[in-house]
Amino acid sequence: MPDIIQLLPDSIANQIAAGEVVQRPASAVKELMENSIDAGAKTIKLIIKEAGKTLLQVIDDGIGMSETDARLSLERHATSKIRKAEDLFELYTMGFRGEALASIAAVAQVELKTRPADQELGTCIVVEGSDIKKQEPVACEKGTSISVKNLFYNIPARRNFLKSNPVELKHIIDEFQRLALAHPEITFSFIQNDEQIYDLPATKLSQRVVSLFGKSYKEQLATCQEETDTVKVTGYVGKPDFARKTRGEQFLFVNRRFIRSNYLNHAVMNAFEGLIVENSFPFYVLFIEIDPKHIDVNVHPTKTEIKFDDERAVYAVVRAAVRQAIGSHNLTPAIDFNADVNFITKLNNANSQSKQVYFEERFSTALHRSNSENWEKLYESPEVKPVVVKQQDEIEIPAVQTLRFESAINQTTPATATEEKALFQLHARYVVKQVRSGMMIIDQQAAHERILFEKFLNQLKNKSGQSQQSLFPQAITFSAADFALALEMQQEIEALGFRFDVFGKNTLVVNGVPANVQTGNEKELFEGLIEQFKVNQSELALPLQENLARALARRASIKTGQPLVREEMQALVDSLFACSTSNYSPDGKPTFFIFELNKIESYFR
Ligand code: ADP
Ligand code: MG
């Protein structure tokens, strides 16, 4: 048999490695910026076009490279950062695999310009898909500039696989924010499509947090500081009552390297226990310093996971640091659990017309009874499982319905025959309804999220979202990053029914909101939409439309704890079974549960 094994040519080996190191523009940004940090840069500038798809460039004023090093830096496993295996356990630099530049150069058109401070002329190298196209001396600034054009130009499958610009931009912003937080002593700037998104002068951490996330963070930070023989934890946490308003951004660094750790996140959340409401997230940016010999970062090429040899000890210190921070600032849980819970009182104070409109819009899907009134039949026999009922297009709401809703608020309508069937709310959380096979318990929030999700997704697909004009247009000032995101998604956001205009730097005016949500809290809703979009993005990586529909459904839905009147409960039930998937919320939680009659009977035997 002839020998059949061959060594892969470098260009192919590099492309394969690139698959691991460079998944998207954001990963290239991360690698390039980390190299600049390792090179001792004082100033790092990031320039991107079209969310990094056509151009991403990182310019630094670090040590630069000699001509030979510049050439070598593009080879795989070429690194100045480790020399021997033991070095792996004493790592203080961000990079160490010597794969990044070679990988990027394998899948893009790269121009590298670099000059060490002690040389007059620098080096310029142009590489395309691992092919060196040009190498020549060049006059340039001290430091290194690497521009990456048309990422994945030679691997169409991967290029097509890239997400929409807002999504890719969000990933880049994430990487940028992490590095900017970890290195407040470095000046950073970030320009996308000629617009400056960030301009961050060198400063201290607290100030960096404020310049990244906004002035509102100023009063919200509590200092963390805790140290043992082996571990030191420093940084800031947001005060607990702050956690409720926006989803706190959460950052954990180990030796200044951003990491994800459910375990340590739990330590932080545990310290907040009892101080924040369920499903709210405190802000934190925490730095763990630990001797590198107690950790292993060589777990995954993208390096956001890490192994500690004594994880429990780290957990304890993190928890103690946060506890102490919350305690020392004498933070009491200043949470108003009652706010916004009883919308009926609120509605009664509003004029009756808006009251009416609100009820109609909120449950408008429910009102095509023709479609859904028979849903109950589906559950006549205990064997029948939830069946798909197709949702129909919106229909006009007849005046009679309006009347019924109106009077329901005043609670003067005599119960009709069908309504006499048991239907009530349990603990302001569940709607309990008699069905032929027994008793149905509906989770009101999960159900309403499902209803709104399908509605919004439909609107996005058909670009059919109706807008209602705001009586008092509200201005919202965003962080530069969120502002850029909102603009990138303008088309989709408007398809949902929002209307907004740009109003000065980082500020939008919201003139209209989707027809089927309550007016009066446009600001909260819009901000919430962006926040939720980001959470979904980082946790679920959903397609854009689904993400937005889910985000808005989550924000606009009835919440657990909200009292409902009978008409609302009825509408909720009907709308739920007019959905194409009634039995699960958009994030997969069951929306209802049926207690079979024979099961109930069995308890009494
Ligand atoms: P690694 O960072 O893992 O060593 P890279 O492929 O990212 O691998 O970089 C290879 C080498 O190129 C680095 O070890 C470093 O010596 C050099 N290098 C890369 N970027 C820069 C930069 N911005 N400034 C100076 N040297 C750099
Ligand atoms: Mg590197």
XYZ file of C-alpha atoms and ligand atoms in Angstrom:
633
model
C 0.000 0.000 0.000
C 1.356 3.401 -0.894
C 1.841 6.054 1.782
C -1.181 8.269 1.829
C -0.617 10.681 4.693
C 0.520 14.148 3.741
C 1.204 17.225 5.770
C -1.359 19.915 5.118
C -0.056 22.963 3.289
C 0.270 25.919 5.653
C -2.506 27.889 4.042
C -5.000 25.112 4.715
C -3.714 24.436 8.221
C -4.087 28.146 8.907
C -7.622 28.217 7.613
C -8.522 25.342 9.864
C -6.967 27.062 12.853
C -8.781 30.228 11.860
C -12.062 28.392 12.242
C -11.347 28.148 15.925
C -9.751 31.492 16.583
C -11.710 33.759 14.260
C -15.395 33.059 14.332
C -16.586 36.540 13.460
C -15.322 40.104 13.144
C -15.500 40.517 16.915
C -13.004 37.715 17.499
C -10.511 39.378 15.163
C -11.042 42.672 16.993
C -10.381 40.960 20.286
C -7.185 39.293 19.115
C -5.795 42.461 17.550
C -6.602 44.635 20.535
C -5.136 42.091 22.924
C -1.946 42.109 20.918
C -1.826 45.895 21.240
C -2.285 45.620 24.986
C 0.460 42.996 25.188
C 2.654 45.349 23.163
C 2.391 47.932 25.911
C 0.277 50.398 23.958
C -0.867 53.573 25.714
C -3.381 54.385 23.005
C -5.473 51.961 20.981
C -7.774 52.950 18.192
C -10.377 50.659 16.664
C -11.886 51.510 13.297
C -14.566 49.395 11.681
C -16.789 49.582 8.655
C -20.014 47.656 8.295
C -19.716 45.944 11.634
C -16.209 44.799 10.767
C -17.291 42.875 7.704
C -15.537 45.124 5.199
C -12.919 46.647 7.444
C -11.566 46.347 10.917
C -8.406 48.091 11.888
C -6.501 48.385 15.138
C -3.857 51.067 15.544
C -1.592 51.155 18.564
C 1.463 52.996 19.848
C 3.067 49.911 21.398
C 6.555 48.499 20.950
C 6.112 47.654 17.285
C 7.984 44.881 15.485
C 11.261 44.582 13.661
C 11.151 43.560 10.023
C 11.888 39.908 10.832
C 9.367 39.816 13.663
C 6.740 41.400 11.466
C 7.171 38.635 8.929
C 7.273 35.934 11.606
C 4.234 37.264 13.415
C 2.117 36.038 10.523
C 3.348 32.451 10.858
C 1.450 29.968 12.935
C 2.802 29.215 16.417
C 5.002 32.264 16.172
C 4.868 34.090 19.475
C 7.125 36.270 21.552
C 5.154 35.457 24.647
C 6.078 31.936 25.707
C 9.253 30.020 25.078
C 8.769 26.823 26.988
C 5.911 24.745 28.348
C 6.407 26.002 31.899
C 5.771 29.556 30.737
C 2.173 28.540 30.219
C 1.800 28.533 33.971
C 3.204 31.984 34.476
C 1.170 33.839 31.933
C 0.601 37.505 32.306
C 0.002 38.322 28.663
C -3.331 38.023 26.869
C -2.070 36.059 23.893
C 0.230 33.079 23.945
C -0.798 30.654 21.261
C 0.771 32.507 18.398
C -2.212 31.656 16.218
C -4.200 34.815 15.914
C -2.374 36.794 13.265
C -1.708 33.741 11.110
C -5.359 32.765 11.361
C -6.652 36.200 10.486
C -4.217 36.465 7.590
C -5.503 33.140 6.288
C -9.056 34.360 5.915
C -8.783 38.042 5.012
C -6.807 40.712 3.246
C -4.438 42.036 5.860
C -2.140 45.013 5.849
C 0.387 45.238 8.650
C 2.402 48.370 9.287
C 4.751 48.433 12.196
C 7.751 50.317 13.525
C 9.694 49.962 16.772
C 10.557 53.277 18.448
C 14.314 52.840 17.842
C 14.059 52.464 14.069
C 13.476 55.124 11.506
C 11.663 53.097 8.930
C 8.918 50.633 9.568
C 7.735 47.561 7.696
C 4.639 47.142 5.612
C 3.379 43.668 4.756
C 0.303 42.819 2.726
C -1.099 39.287 3.018
C -4.137 37.771 1.364
C -5.292 34.331 2.366
C -1.832 33.530 3.804
C -0.101 34.705 0.603
C 2.446 37.440 1.177
C 1.635 39.954 -1.585
C 4.016 42.686 -0.633
C 6.704 43.488 1.888
C 8.512 46.801 1.929
C 9.966 49.457 4.201
C 7.537 52.219 4.990
C 7.497 55.507 6.849
C 4.943 55.154 9.639
C 4.147 56.056 13.219
C 5.795 54.162 16.017
C 3.689 51.184 16.930
C 1.544 48.853 14.908
C -1.440 49.225 12.632
C -3.208 46.158 11.325
C -6.109 46.452 8.952
C -8.251 43.464 8.105
C -10.398 43.743 5.028
C -13.229 41.517 3.853
C -13.006 38.887 6.520
C -13.767 35.406 5.158
C -13.589 36.709 1.580
C -12.121 33.357 0.581
C -14.541 31.211 2.573
C -17.994 32.205 1.301
C -19.734 29.729 3.568
C -18.359 31.464 6.626
C -18.983 34.903 5.281
C -22.604 34.043 4.615
C -22.806 32.657 8.079
C -22.110 36.082 9.583
C -25.093 37.672 11.269
C -26.725 40.991 10.480
C -24.710 44.153 11.093
C -26.428 45.047 14.394
C -25.639 41.616 15.759
C -22.018 41.629 14.646
C -21.631 45.195 15.874
C -22.964 44.186 19.252
C -20.356 41.443 19.502
C -17.622 43.921 18.671
C -18.906 46.403 21.236
C -18.884 43.625 23.819
C -15.250 42.797 23.149
C -14.308 46.445 23.095
C -16.053 47.148 26.384
C -14.397 44.213 28.106
C -10.929 45.320 27.081
C -11.613 48.974 27.821
C -12.817 48.029 31.307
C -9.866 45.804 31.983
C -7.462 48.573 30.976
C -8.673 51.971 32.130
C -5.034 53.147 32.035
C -5.083 52.891 28.228
C -6.748 55.474 25.989
C -9.239 53.838 23.635
C -11.277 55.091 20.752
C -13.768 53.308 18.561
C -15.002 54.531 15.207
C -17.643 52.797 13.144
C -18.564 54.034 9.664
C -16.776 57.318 10.418
C -18.846 57.881 13.565
C -17.095 57.947 16.883
C -18.768 55.464 19.175
C -16.313 55.765 22.045
C -13.605 58.178 23.003
C -12.137 57.024 26.297
C -9.208 58.880 27.813
C -6.895 57.027 30.179
C -8.389 57.170 33.640
C -9.298 55.071 36.645
C -11.782 52.234 36.673
C -14.753 54.062 38.171
C -14.450 56.821 35.598
C -14.096 54.282 32.813
C -17.316 52.601 33.910
C -19.083 55.945 33.715
C -17.685 56.817 30.292
C -18.675 53.420 28.964
C -22.125 53.052 30.451
C -23.313 56.532 31.238
C -23.481 59.117 33.960
C -26.253 57.319 35.773
C -23.645 54.845 36.960
C -21.909 57.470 38.993
C -24.077 57.224 42.067
C -24.572 53.532 41.685
C -21.169 52.069 42.293
C -20.100 50.410 45.497
C -16.440 49.529 45.895
C -15.338 45.940 46.350
C -12.077 44.976 47.940
C -11.220 41.683 49.555
C -7.981 39.823 49.831
C -6.618 36.534 51.099
C -3.144 35.021 50.807
C -3.860 33.693 47.353
C -6.711 35.723 45.864
C -7.530 39.378 45.600
C -10.866 40.738 44.430
C -11.392 44.391 43.541
C -13.862 46.356 41.488
C -17.380 47.702 41.687
C -20.869 46.418 42.055
C -24.038 48.359 41.325
C -26.229 49.094 44.302
C -29.116 46.666 44.588
C -31.945 49.043 43.752
C -30.116 49.904 40.559
C -30.328 46.287 39.481
C -33.999 46.628 38.885
C -33.920 49.382 36.320
C -31.681 48.018 33.634
C -30.035 44.723 33.246
C -26.753 45.444 34.933
C -23.856 44.751 32.698
C -21.781 42.045 34.321
C -18.070 41.593 33.949
C -15.684 39.235 35.600
C -11.962 39.359 34.950
C -9.216 37.051 36.079
C -5.804 38.653 35.863
C -7.457 41.221 33.619
C -8.726 38.599 31.251
C -12.497 38.609 30.728
C -14.021 35.293 31.692
C -17.418 33.694 31.955
C -18.169 31.633 34.949
C -21.620 30.575 36.058
C -20.077 29.457 39.278
C -18.578 32.830 40.187
C -21.598 34.689 38.862
C -23.523 32.647 41.362
C -21.202 33.888 44.089
C -22.098 37.469 43.203
C -25.813 36.773 42.938
C -25.667 34.932 46.208
C -24.224 37.990 47.902
C -27.133 40.018 46.538
C -29.688 37.510 47.734
C -32.664 39.124 49.362
C -31.629 42.550 48.150
C -32.803 42.455 44.565
C -36.016 41.263 43.010
C -36.117 38.033 41.119
C -34.974 38.252 37.511
C -33.118 41.468 37.941
C -29.406 41.719 37.479
C -26.944 43.755 39.456
C -24.173 45.554 37.653
C -20.725 44.311 38.463
C -17.210 44.623 37.224
C -14.906 42.514 39.332
C -11.237 41.786 39.019
C -9.826 38.632 40.470
C -6.091 38.579 40.841
C -4.502 35.252 41.414
C -1.098 33.721 40.870
C -1.208 32.329 37.318
C 0.050 29.008 38.577
C -3.331 28.482 40.259
C -5.268 28.808 37.040
C -5.377 27.208 33.623
C -6.413 29.472 30.789
C -5.392 27.032 28.115
C -8.878 25.558 28.004
C -10.293 27.006 24.827
C -8.821 29.149 22.073
C -11.266 31.960 22.655
C -10.180 31.822 26.245
C -13.243 32.992 28.105
C -13.230 29.902 30.240
C -10.760 29.287 32.946
C -9.966 26.610 35.504
C -9.012 27.399 39.068
C -7.285 24.782 41.168
C -9.335 25.909 44.164
C -12.606 27.198 42.829
C -14.355 27.206 46.186
C -11.852 29.541 47.742
C -12.310 31.990 44.878
C -16.078 31.719 45.251
C -15.850 32.572 48.916
C -13.676 35.620 48.352
C -15.860 36.947 45.553
C -18.967 36.540 47.637
C -17.347 38.167 50.649
C -16.098 41.090 48.560
C -19.548 41.795 47.201
C -21.253 41.314 50.549
C -18.856 43.676 52.169
C -19.329 46.265 49.423
C -23.075 46.202 49.734
C -22.830 46.299 53.504
C -20.248 49.017 53.846
C -22.317 51.356 51.783
C -25.181 50.745 54.077
C -27.366 49.774 51.209
C -30.832 48.798 52.146
C -33.143 47.206 49.662
C -34.882 50.385 48.569
C -37.089 48.498 46.220
C -40.624 49.610 45.667
C -42.330 46.296 45.167
C -45.691 47.953 44.667
C -44.811 50.289 41.883
C -46.457 49.497 38.596
C -48.117 46.416 39.898
C -51.692 47.570 39.939
C -52.392 48.921 36.537
C -56.098 49.113 37.218
C -55.682 51.914 39.707
C -53.434 53.628 37.256
C -55.955 53.239 34.504
C -58.759 54.559 36.613
C -56.831 57.729 37.041
C -56.295 58.132 33.359
C -59.071 59.423 31.201
C -61.603 56.888 30.161
C -60.740 57.015 26.505
C -57.180 55.955 26.921
C -58.423 53.355 29.321
C -60.587 51.949 26.626
C -57.924 52.078 23.981
C -55.510 50.383 26.267
C -57.756 47.448 26.933
C -58.598 47.008 23.323
C -55.077 47.152 22.090
C -53.657 45.062 24.767
C -55.827 42.141 23.973
C -56.816 42.864 20.467
C -55.682 39.425 19.354
C -58.106 37.962 21.810
C -61.053 39.570 20.221
C -61.377 37.423 17.206
C -63.331 34.978 19.186
C -64.634 33.355 16.077
C -61.302 31.679 15.795
C -60.594 30.792 19.329
C -63.839 30.392 21.163
C -63.774 26.688 20.590
C -60.325 26.092 21.926
C -61.804 24.580 25.021
C -63.044 21.663 23.002
C -59.455 20.726 22.522
C -59.267 19.784 26.127
C -62.522 17.917 26.428
C -60.943 14.575 26.918
C -57.948 14.030 29.123
C -56.025 12.317 26.320
C -56.065 15.296 24.002
C -52.791 17.176 23.942
C -52.457 20.840 22.989
C -53.220 21.234 19.326
C -52.066 23.944 17.012
C -54.691 26.548 16.226
C -53.736 28.995 13.519
C -53.811 32.646 14.303
C -55.852 34.842 11.996
C -55.344 38.353 10.883
C -56.506 41.176 13.037
C -60.106 42.156 12.752
C -61.912 45.305 13.723
C -63.030 45.364 17.274
C -66.789 45.628 17.474
C -68.198 48.360 19.653
C -69.975 45.870 21.851
C -66.667 44.451 22.955
C -65.501 47.862 23.920
C -68.512 48.295 26.106
C -67.896 45.059 27.840
C -64.333 45.993 28.570
C -65.379 49.362 29.857
C -67.901 47.989 32.228
C -65.599 45.279 33.344
C -63.414 47.878 34.885
C -66.330 49.174 36.840
C -67.150 45.579 37.584
C -70.832 46.006 37.057
C -71.387 43.504 34.275
C -73.483 40.617 35.422
C -71.647 37.407 34.662
C -72.932 35.729 31.538
C -73.608 32.058 31.458
C -70.197 31.084 30.114
C -68.424 33.413 32.425
C -69.994 31.741 35.370
C -67.568 28.947 34.838
C -64.756 29.133 37.290
C -62.154 31.651 36.167
C -60.016 33.381 38.705
C -56.563 34.561 39.478
C -54.294 32.817 41.917
C -51.672 34.787 43.843
C -51.644 37.449 41.125
C -49.664 34.957 39.074
C -51.822 32.279 37.605
C -55.143 32.287 35.869
C -57.196 29.290 36.856
C -59.913 28.180 34.504
C -62.349 25.334 34.489
C -62.051 23.145 31.422
C -63.968 20.023 30.619
C -61.160 17.670 31.500
C -60.447 19.371 34.782
C -58.714 22.537 35.874
C -56.322 24.567 33.789
C -53.687 26.716 35.423
C -52.112 29.342 33.194
C -48.945 31.234 33.996
C -50.075 34.742 33.135
C -46.671 36.143 32.266
C -45.502 33.182 30.207
C -48.831 33.145 28.367
C -48.831 36.825 27.601
C -45.246 36.654 26.390
C -46.245 33.943 23.965
C -49.187 35.989 22.711
C -47.167 39.139 22.196
C -44.205 37.272 20.750
C -46.266 35.752 17.954
C -47.908 39.060 17.291
C -44.635 40.977 17.118
C -42.911 38.353 15.024
C -45.769 38.492 12.577
C -45.515 42.250 12.405
C -41.788 42.085 11.802
C -42.194 39.561 9.033
C -44.977 41.502 7.337
C -43.616 44.902 8.321
C -47.137 45.501 9.533
C -46.668 46.843 13.056
C -49.202 49.538 13.784
C -47.952 52.530 15.656
C -49.801 54.721 18.088
C -48.529 58.237 18.407
C -47.219 59.295 21.780
C -48.935 62.290 23.281
C -45.717 63.366 24.873
C -42.756 62.263 22.776
C -39.932 61.277 25.077
C -36.248 61.840 24.553
C -33.934 59.023 25.515
C -30.214 59.419 25.807
C -28.294 56.214 25.305
C -24.761 55.137 25.754
C -22.956 55.601 22.451
C -22.969 51.875 21.875
C -26.689 51.403 22.462
C -27.390 54.420 20.317
C -25.436 52.897 17.448
C -27.320 49.639 17.932
C -30.707 51.321 17.910
C -29.852 53.092 14.659
C -28.598 49.894 13.075
C -31.925 48.284 13.899
C -34.121 51.248 13.028
C -35.912 49.400 10.257
C -36.827 46.459 12.431
C -37.718 48.562 15.435
C -40.055 50.603 13.276
C -41.591 47.458 11.865
C -42.660 46.682 15.416
C -44.531 49.958 15.568
C -42.012 52.248 17.218
C -41.363 55.620 15.625
C -38.309 57.611 16.516
C -36.043 60.412 15.345
C -32.474 61.251 16.080
C -32.287 64.223 18.400
C -28.697 65.226 18.963
C -25.776 63.156 20.109
C -26.785 59.727 21.397
C -30.339 60.912 21.869
C -33.531 59.690 20.254
C -37.039 60.997 20.500
C -39.681 58.301 20.592
C -42.840 59.540 18.871
C -44.757 56.339 18.653
C -44.985 52.911 20.213
C -46.545 49.664 18.987
C -50.314 49.864 18.957
C -50.772 46.960 21.265
C -48.747 48.155 24.209
C -49.562 50.588 26.937
C -48.588 54.184 26.242
C -47.048 56.454 28.813
C -43.860 54.532 29.421
C -42.285 54.781 25.969
C -38.892 55.466 27.424
C -38.860 52.468 29.687
C -40.200 50.262 26.939
C -37.721 51.388 24.334
C -34.778 51.157 26.686
C -36.068 47.817 27.844
C -36.232 46.610 24.278
C -32.580 47.429 23.673
C -31.527 45.951 26.999
C -33.455 42.766 26.433
C -32.148 42.530 22.903
C -28.629 42.570 24.300
C -29.389 39.964 26.921
C -30.945 37.669 24.329
C -28.039 38.301 22.058
C -25.375 37.344 24.526
C -27.242 34.420 25.988
C -29.081 32.949 23.060
C -27.627 34.319 19.834
C -31.073 34.512 18.257
C -31.804 35.713 14.743
C -32.523 39.428 14.747
C -36.279 39.367 14.242
C -36.911 36.650 16.733
C -34.695 38.385 19.215
C -36.542 41.681 18.863
C -39.947 40.052 19.045
C -38.915 38.180 22.153
C -37.329 41.216 23.689
C -40.392 43.358 23.252
C -42.751 40.586 24.323
C -40.743 40.169 27.480
C -40.837 43.876 28.207
C -44.429 44.585 27.292
C -46.028 41.528 28.838
C -48.178 41.384 31.920
C -45.937 40.534 34.778
C -46.236 38.109 37.597
C -47.802 39.988 40.470
C -50.171 41.973 38.343
C -53.831 41.670 39.279
C -56.153 40.966 36.352
C -59.856 41.578 36.011
C -62.106 38.909 34.657
C -62.232 40.279 31.141
C -58.498 40.370 30.959
C -58.224 36.813 32.142
C -60.738 35.708 29.571
C -58.918 37.612 26.850
C -55.619 36.137 27.918
C -56.957 32.619 27.751
C -58.539 33.162 24.352
C -55.497 34.841 22.858
C -53.245 32.125 24.138
C -55.175 29.460 22.312
C -55.280 31.521 19.179
C -51.487 31.300 19.098
C -49.778 28.890 16.776
C -47.847 27.441 19.688
C -49.913 27.872 22.807
C -48.215 25.584 25.206
C -44.826 27.210 25.603
C -43.573 30.724 26.209
C -41.004 32.016 23.693
C -38.213 30.865 25.970
C -39.673 27.422 26.364
C -41.444 27.622 29.704
C -44.813 25.882 29.853
C -47.658 28.380 29.647
C -50.269 26.201 31.226
C -50.883 22.978 32.971
C -54.024 20.896 33.309
C -55.056 19.144 36.479
C -57.105 16.235 35.240
C -60.412 15.685 36.958
C -59.666 12.045 37.708
C -56.395 13.124 39.297
C -58.295 15.535 41.509
C -60.827 12.830 42.299
C -58.069 10.486 43.307
C -57.109 12.823 46.112
C -60.495 12.307 47.658
C -60.581 8.594 47.503
P 0.211 35.661 20.329
O -0.429 36.937 20.715
O -0.533 34.487 20.856
O 1.662 35.602 20.609
P -0.401 36.480 17.662
O -0.570 35.722 16.409
O -1.561 37.262 18.150
O 0.052 35.457 18.770
O 0.828 37.435 17.511
C 2.081 36.896 17.135
C 3.204 37.779 17.612
O 3.201 38.970 16.847
C 3.087 38.224 19.056
O 3.650 37.279 19.936
C 3.861 39.531 19.030
O 5.226 39.295 19.215
C 3.652 40.054 17.635
N 2.598 41.099 17.579
C 1.323 40.934 17.207
N 0.631 42.087 17.278
C 1.487 43.024 17.725
C 1.389 44.423 18.011
N 0.223 45.098 17.865
N 2.504 45.068 18.448
C 3.669 44.397 18.585
N 3.823 43.095 18.344
C 2.758 42.394 17.914
Mg -2.277 37.536 20.161
